[in-house]
mmCIF file with all atom_site columns, C-alpha atoms in Angstrom:
data_model
loop_
_atom_site.group_PDB
_atom_site.id
_atom_site.type_symbol
_atom_site.label_atom_id
_atom_site.label_alt_id
_atom_site.label_comp_id
_atom_site.label_asym_id
_atom_site.label_entity_id
_atom_site.label_seq_id
_atom_site.pdbx_PDB_ins_code
_atom_site.Cartn_x
_atom_site.Cartn_y
_atom_site.Cartn_z
_atom_site.occupancy
_atom_site.B_iso_or_equiv
_atom_site.pdbx_formal_charge
_atom_site.auth_seq_id
_atom_site.auth_comp_id
_atom_site.auth_asym_id
_atom_site.auth_atom_id
_atom_site.pdbx_PDB_model_num
ATOM 1   C CA . UNK A 1 1   ? -19.730 -47.674 -7.451  1.00 63.00 ? 1   UNK A CA 1
ATOM 2   C CA . UNK A 1 2   ? -18.540 -44.039 -7.066  1.00 67.00 ? 2   UNK A CA 1
ATOM 3   C CA . UNK A 1 3   ? -14.845 -42.919 -7.667  1.00 71.00 ? 3   UNK A CA 1
ATOM 4   C CA . UNK A 1 4   ? -12.189 -42.960 -4.824  1.00 73.00 ? 4   UNK A CA 1
ATOM 5   C CA . UNK A 1 5   ? -11.814 -39.450 -3.382  1.00 69.00 ? 5   UNK A CA 1
ATOM 6   C CA . UNK A 1 6   ? -8.026  -38.531 -3.041  1.00 74.00 ? 6   UNK A CA 1
ATOM 7   C CA . UNK A 1 7   ? -8.849  -35.448 -1.129  1.00 68.00 ? 7   UNK A CA 1
ATOM 8   C CA . UNK A 1 8   ? -9.846  -35.203 2.446   1.00 68.00 ? 8   UNK A CA 1
ATOM 9   C CA . UNK A 1 9   ? -13.574 -34.044 3.001   1.00 67.00 ? 9   UNK A CA 1
ATOM 10  C CA . UNK A 1 10  ? -12.896 -30.944 5.209   1.00 64.00 ? 10  UNK A CA 1
ATOM 11  C CA . UNK A 1 11  ? -10.582 -29.507 7.792   1.00 57.00 ? 11  UNK A CA 1
ATOM 12  C CA . UNK A 1 12  ? -6.901  -28.623 7.505   1.00 54.00 ? 12  UNK A CA 1
ATOM 13  C CA . UNK A 1 13  ? -5.047  -29.815 4.668   1.00 52.00 ? 13  UNK A CA 1
ATOM 14  C CA . UNK A 1 14  ? -2.759  -32.753 5.433   1.00 49.00 ? 14  UNK A CA 1
ATOM 15  C CA . UNK A 1 15  ? 0.458   -30.992 3.800   1.00 49.00 ? 15  UNK A CA 1
ATOM 16  C CA . UNK A 1 16  ? -0.053  -27.862 5.388   1.00 46.00 ? 16  UNK A CA 1
ATOM 17  C CA . UNK A 1 17  ? 1.323   -27.180 8.780   1.00 49.00 ? 17  UNK A CA 1
ATOM 18  C CA . UNK A 1 18  ? 0.841   -24.423 11.247  1.00 48.00 ? 18  UNK A CA 1
ATOM 19  C CA . UNK A 1 19  ? 3.846   -22.249 10.727  1.00 49.00 ? 19  UNK A CA 1
ATOM 20  C CA . UNK A 1 20  ? 5.235   -19.057 11.644  1.00 49.00 ? 20  UNK A CA 1
ATOM 21  C CA . UNK A 1 21  ? 2.972   -16.013 11.408  1.00 47.00 ? 21  UNK A CA 1
ATOM 22  C CA . UNK A 1 22  ? 3.381   -14.493 8.302   1.00 47.00 ? 22  UNK A CA 1
ATOM 23  C CA . UNK A 1 23  ? 4.782   -17.757 6.849   1.00 48.00 ? 23  UNK A CA 1
ATOM 24  C CA . UNK A 1 24  ? 2.538   -17.047 3.473   1.00 48.00 ? 24  UNK A CA 1
ATOM 25  C CA . UNK A 1 25  ? 2.951   -14.680 0.767   1.00 49.00 ? 25  UNK A CA 1
ATOM 26  C CA . UNK A 1 26  ? 4.131   -11.461 2.072   1.00 53.00 ? 26  UNK A CA 1
ATOM 27  C CA . UNK A 1 27  ? 5.231   -12.822 5.129   1.00 56.00 ? 27  UNK A CA 1
ATOM 28  C CA . UNK A 1 28  ? 8.529   -12.547 7.196   1.00 66.00 ? 28  UNK A CA 1
ATOM 29  C CA . UNK A 1 29  ? 11.945  -13.621 6.179   1.00 79.00 ? 29  UNK A CA 1
ATOM 30  C CA . UNK A 1 30  ? 13.517  -16.500 7.566   1.00 83.00 ? 30  UNK A CA 1
ATOM 31  C CA . UNK A 1 31  ? 16.849  -18.008 7.415   1.00 85.00 ? 31  UNK A CA 1
ATOM 32  C CA . UNK A 1 32  ? 18.030  -21.251 5.769   1.00 86.00 ? 32  UNK A CA 1
ATOM 33  C CA . UNK A 1 33  ? 21.089  -23.080 5.065   1.00 84.00 ? 33  UNK A CA 1
ATOM 34  C CA . UNK A 1 34  ? 22.281  -23.971 1.488   1.00 80.00 ? 34  UNK A CA 1
ATOM 35  C CA . UNK A 1 35  ? 25.624  -25.073 -0.056  1.00 78.00 ? 35  UNK A CA 1
ATOM 36  C CA . UNK A 1 36  ? 27.377  -24.241 3.548   1.00 83.00 ? 36  UNK A CA 1
ATOM 37  C CA . UNK A 1 37  ? 26.003  -20.824 4.087   1.00 83.00 ? 37  UNK A CA 1
ATOM 38  C CA . UNK A 1 38  ? 23.141  -19.119 5.442   1.00 88.00 ? 38  UNK A CA 1
ATOM 39  C CA . UNK A 1 39  ? 20.405  -17.704 2.973   1.00 88.00 ? 39  UNK A CA 1
ATOM 40  C CA . UNK A 1 40  ? 17.769  -15.154 3.821   1.00 90.00 ? 40  UNK A CA 1
ATOM 41  C CA . UNK A 1 41  ? 14.452  -16.248 2.266   1.00 91.00 ? 41  UNK A CA 1
ATOM 42  C CA . UNK A 1 42  ? 11.078  -14.407 1.814   1.00 91.00 ? 42  UNK A CA 1
ATOM 43  C CA . UNK A 1 43  ? 7.953   -15.408 0.113   1.00 90.00 ? 43  UNK A CA 1
ATOM 44  C CA . UNK A 1 44  ? 6.504   -12.437 -2.063  1.00 88.00 ? 44  UNK A CA 1
ATOM 45  C CA . UNK A 1 45  ? 3.351   -12.231 -3.428  1.00 82.00 ? 45  UNK A CA 1
ATOM 46  C CA . UNK A 1 46  ? 4.551   -10.884 -6.779  1.00 73.00 ? 46  UNK A CA 1
ATOM 47  C CA . UNK A 1 47  ? 1.383   -8.232  -6.958  1.00 70.00 ? 47  UNK A CA 1
ATOM 48  C CA . UNK A 1 48  ? 3.726   -5.237  -5.717  1.00 67.00 ? 48  UNK A CA 1
ATOM 49  C CA . UNK A 1 49  ? 6.101   -5.873  -8.786  1.00 64.00 ? 49  UNK A CA 1
ATOM 50  C CA . UNK A 1 50  ? 3.575   -5.005  -11.492 1.00 69.00 ? 50  UNK A CA 1
ATOM 51  C CA . UNK A 1 51  ? 5.324   -5.272  -14.913 1.00 76.00 ? 51  UNK A CA 1
ATOM 52  C CA . UNK A 1 52  ? 8.657   -7.045  -13.736 1.00 81.00 ? 52  UNK A CA 1
ATOM 53  C CA . UNK A 1 53  ? 9.891   -10.259 -14.956 1.00 83.00 ? 53  UNK A CA 1
ATOM 54  C CA . UNK A 1 54  ? 12.375  -12.203 -13.161 1.00 89.00 ? 54  UNK A CA 1
ATOM 55  C CA . UNK A 1 55  ? 14.262  -15.384 -14.375 1.00 92.00 ? 55  UNK A CA 1
ATOM 56  C CA . UNK A 1 56  ? 14.273  -18.436 -11.953 1.00 92.00 ? 56  UNK A CA 1
ATOM 57  C CA . UNK A 1 57  ? 17.908  -19.527 -11.500 1.00 89.00 ? 57  UNK A CA 1
ATOM 58  C CA . UNK A 1 58  ? 16.256  -23.298 -10.632 1.00 88.00 ? 58  UNK A CA 1
ATOM 59  C CA . UNK A 1 59  ? 14.617  -23.823 -13.869 1.00 89.00 ? 59  UNK A CA 1
ATOM 60  C CA . UNK A 1 60  ? 15.798  -20.884 -16.155 1.00 87.00 ? 60  UNK A CA 1
ATOM 61  C CA . UNK A 1 61  ? 12.104  -19.672 -17.014 1.00 91.00 ? 61  UNK A CA 1
ATOM 62  C CA . UNK A 1 62  ? 10.657  -16.838 -16.513 1.00 92.00 ? 62  UNK A CA 1
ATOM 63  C CA . UNK A 1 63  ? 8.658   -15.728 -13.324 1.00 90.00 ? 63  UNK A CA 1
ATOM 64  C CA . UNK A 1 64  ? 5.814   -13.376 -14.716 1.00 87.00 ? 64  UNK A CA 1
ATOM 65  C CA . UNK A 1 65  ? 4.694   -10.439 -12.826 1.00 84.00 ? 65  UNK A CA 1
ATOM 66  C CA . UNK A 1 66  ? 2.034   -10.905 -10.322 1.00 84.00 ? 66  UNK A CA 1
ATOM 67  C CA . UNK A 1 67  ? 2.974   -14.521 -9.833  1.00 87.00 ? 67  UNK A CA 1
ATOM 68  C CA . UNK A 1 68  ? 3.929   -15.704 -5.963  1.00 89.00 ? 68  UNK A CA 1
ATOM 69  C CA . UNK A 1 69  ? 7.299   -16.747 -5.523  1.00 91.00 ? 69  UNK A CA 1
ATOM 70  C CA . UNK A 1 70  ? 10.409  -16.733 -3.397  1.00 92.00 ? 70  UNK A CA 1
ATOM 71  C CA . UNK A 1 71  ? 13.389  -14.138 -3.041  1.00 91.00 ? 71  UNK A CA 1
ATOM 72  C CA . UNK A 1 72  ? 16.377  -15.655 -1.451  1.00 91.00 ? 72  UNK A CA 1
ATOM 73  C CA . UNK A 1 73  ? 19.970  -14.137 -0.883  1.00 90.00 ? 73  UNK A CA 1
ATOM 74  C CA . UNK A 1 74  ? 22.903  -15.023 1.196   1.00 89.00 ? 74  UNK A CA 1
ATOM 75  C CA . UNK A 1 75  ? 22.882  -13.629 4.450   1.00 86.00 ? 75  UNK A CA 1
ATOM 76  C CA . UNK A 1 76  ? 26.295  -11.551 3.955   1.00 85.00 ? 76  UNK A CA 1
ATOM 77  C CA . UNK A 1 77  ? 25.109  -10.734 0.484   1.00 81.00 ? 77  UNK A CA 1
ATOM 78  C CA . UNK A 1 78  ? 23.716  -7.440  -0.696  1.00 81.00 ? 78  UNK A CA 1
ATOM 79  C CA . UNK A 1 79  ? 20.784  -6.249  -2.816  1.00 80.00 ? 79  UNK A CA 1
ATOM 80  C CA . UNK A 1 80  ? 22.392  -7.366  -6.071  1.00 87.00 ? 80  UNK A CA 1
ATOM 81  C CA . UNK A 1 81  ? 22.729  -11.027 -4.738  1.00 88.00 ? 81  UNK A CA 1
ATOM 82  C CA . UNK A 1 82  ? 18.913  -11.360 -4.440  1.00 90.00 ? 82  UNK A CA 1
ATOM 83  C CA . UNK A 1 83  ? 17.445  -14.002 -6.819  1.00 91.00 ? 83  UNK A CA 1
ATOM 84  C CA . UNK A 1 84  ? 13.678  -14.766 -7.595  1.00 92.00 ? 84  UNK A CA 1
ATOM 85  C CA . UNK A 1 85  ? 12.839  -18.500 -7.542  1.00 92.00 ? 85  UNK A CA 1
ATOM 86  C CA . UNK A 1 86  ? 9.819   -20.369 -8.138  1.00 92.00 ? 86  UNK A CA 1
ATOM 87  C CA . UNK A 1 87  ? 8.634   -21.592 -4.869  1.00 91.00 ? 87  UNK A CA 1
ATOM 88  C CA . UNK A 1 88  ? 8.695   -25.332 -6.239  1.00 92.00 ? 88  UNK A CA 1
ATOM 89  C CA . UNK A 1 89  ? 12.455  -24.745 -7.681  1.00 92.00 ? 89  UNK A CA 1
ATOM 90  C CA . UNK A 1 90  ? 13.599  -23.290 -4.321  1.00 90.00 ? 90  UNK A CA 1
ATOM 91  C CA . UNK A 1 91  ? 12.090  -26.553 -2.429  1.00 89.00 ? 91  UNK A CA 1
ATOM 92  C CA . UNK A 1 92  ? 13.904  -28.733 -5.094  1.00 89.00 ? 92  UNK A CA 1
ATOM 93  C CA . UNK A 1 93  ? 17.199  -26.952 -4.996  1.00 84.00 ? 93  UNK A CA 1
ATOM 94  C CA . UNK A 1 94  ? 19.071  -29.691 -3.347  1.00 81.00 ? 94  UNK A CA 1
ATOM 95  C CA . UNK A 1 95  ? 17.571  -32.450 -5.821  1.00 80.00 ? 95  UNK A CA 1
ATOM 96  C CA . UNK A 1 96  ? 18.824  -30.563 -8.884  1.00 69.00 ? 96  UNK A CA 1
ATOM 97  C CA . UNK A 1 97  ? 21.943  -30.811 -10.966 1.00 61.00 ? 97  UNK A CA 1
ATOM 98  C CA . UNK A 1 98  ? 24.572  -28.090 -10.813 1.00 55.00 ? 98  UNK A CA 1
ATOM 99  C CA . UNK A 1 99  ? 24.073  -26.943 -14.380 1.00 58.00 ? 99  UNK A CA 1
ATOM 100 C CA . UNK A 1 100 ? 20.749  -26.092 -15.867 1.00 55.00 ? 100 UNK A CA 1
ATOM 101 C CA . UNK A 1 101 ? 20.752  -26.895 -19.424 1.00 60.00 ? 101 UNK A CA 1
ATOM 102 C CA . UNK A 1 102 ? 19.454  -24.063 -21.645 1.00 62.00 ? 102 UNK A CA 1
ATOM 103 C CA . UNK A 1 103 ? 17.726  -24.697 -25.278 1.00 65.00 ? 103 UNK A CA 1
ATOM 104 C CA . UNK A 1 104 ? 19.504  -23.186 -28.239 1.00 66.00 ? 104 UNK A CA 1
ATOM 105 C CA . UNK A 1 105 ? 16.836  -20.507 -28.469 1.00 69.00 ? 105 UNK A CA 1
ATOM 106 C CA . UNK A 1 106 ? 16.435  -19.552 -24.913 1.00 68.00 ? 106 UNK A CA 1
ATOM 107 C CA . UNK A 1 107 ? 17.671  -15.926 -24.235 1.00 65.00 ? 107 UNK A CA 1
ATOM 108 C CA . UNK A 1 108 ? 20.853  -15.633 -21.991 1.00 61.00 ? 108 UNK A CA 1
ATOM 109 C CA . UNK A 1 109 ? 19.738  -13.143 -19.643 1.00 55.00 ? 109 UNK A CA 1
#
């Protein structure tokens, strides 16, 4: 007996929904509501920020350069309010606790 296939054999992925043009990395920004305010959200490929590393506020881990991620900032905020998130952390932001616990050896930046 052959093992069961968990993936569809072809066509579109079942979790992938047709979205707006530019919905993938490097695409257009959109607006989302979170914590009672509107946030501008943009998916970025990470390739343009060669050598830069960011710290995700969702998991407090580094986002290495070249890794696709999400940039989000409050609608009425400025450039200094932008935060770089892992895509999974941004999607799970409502399910996380309010305070991220750091390990003893984690850097404070």
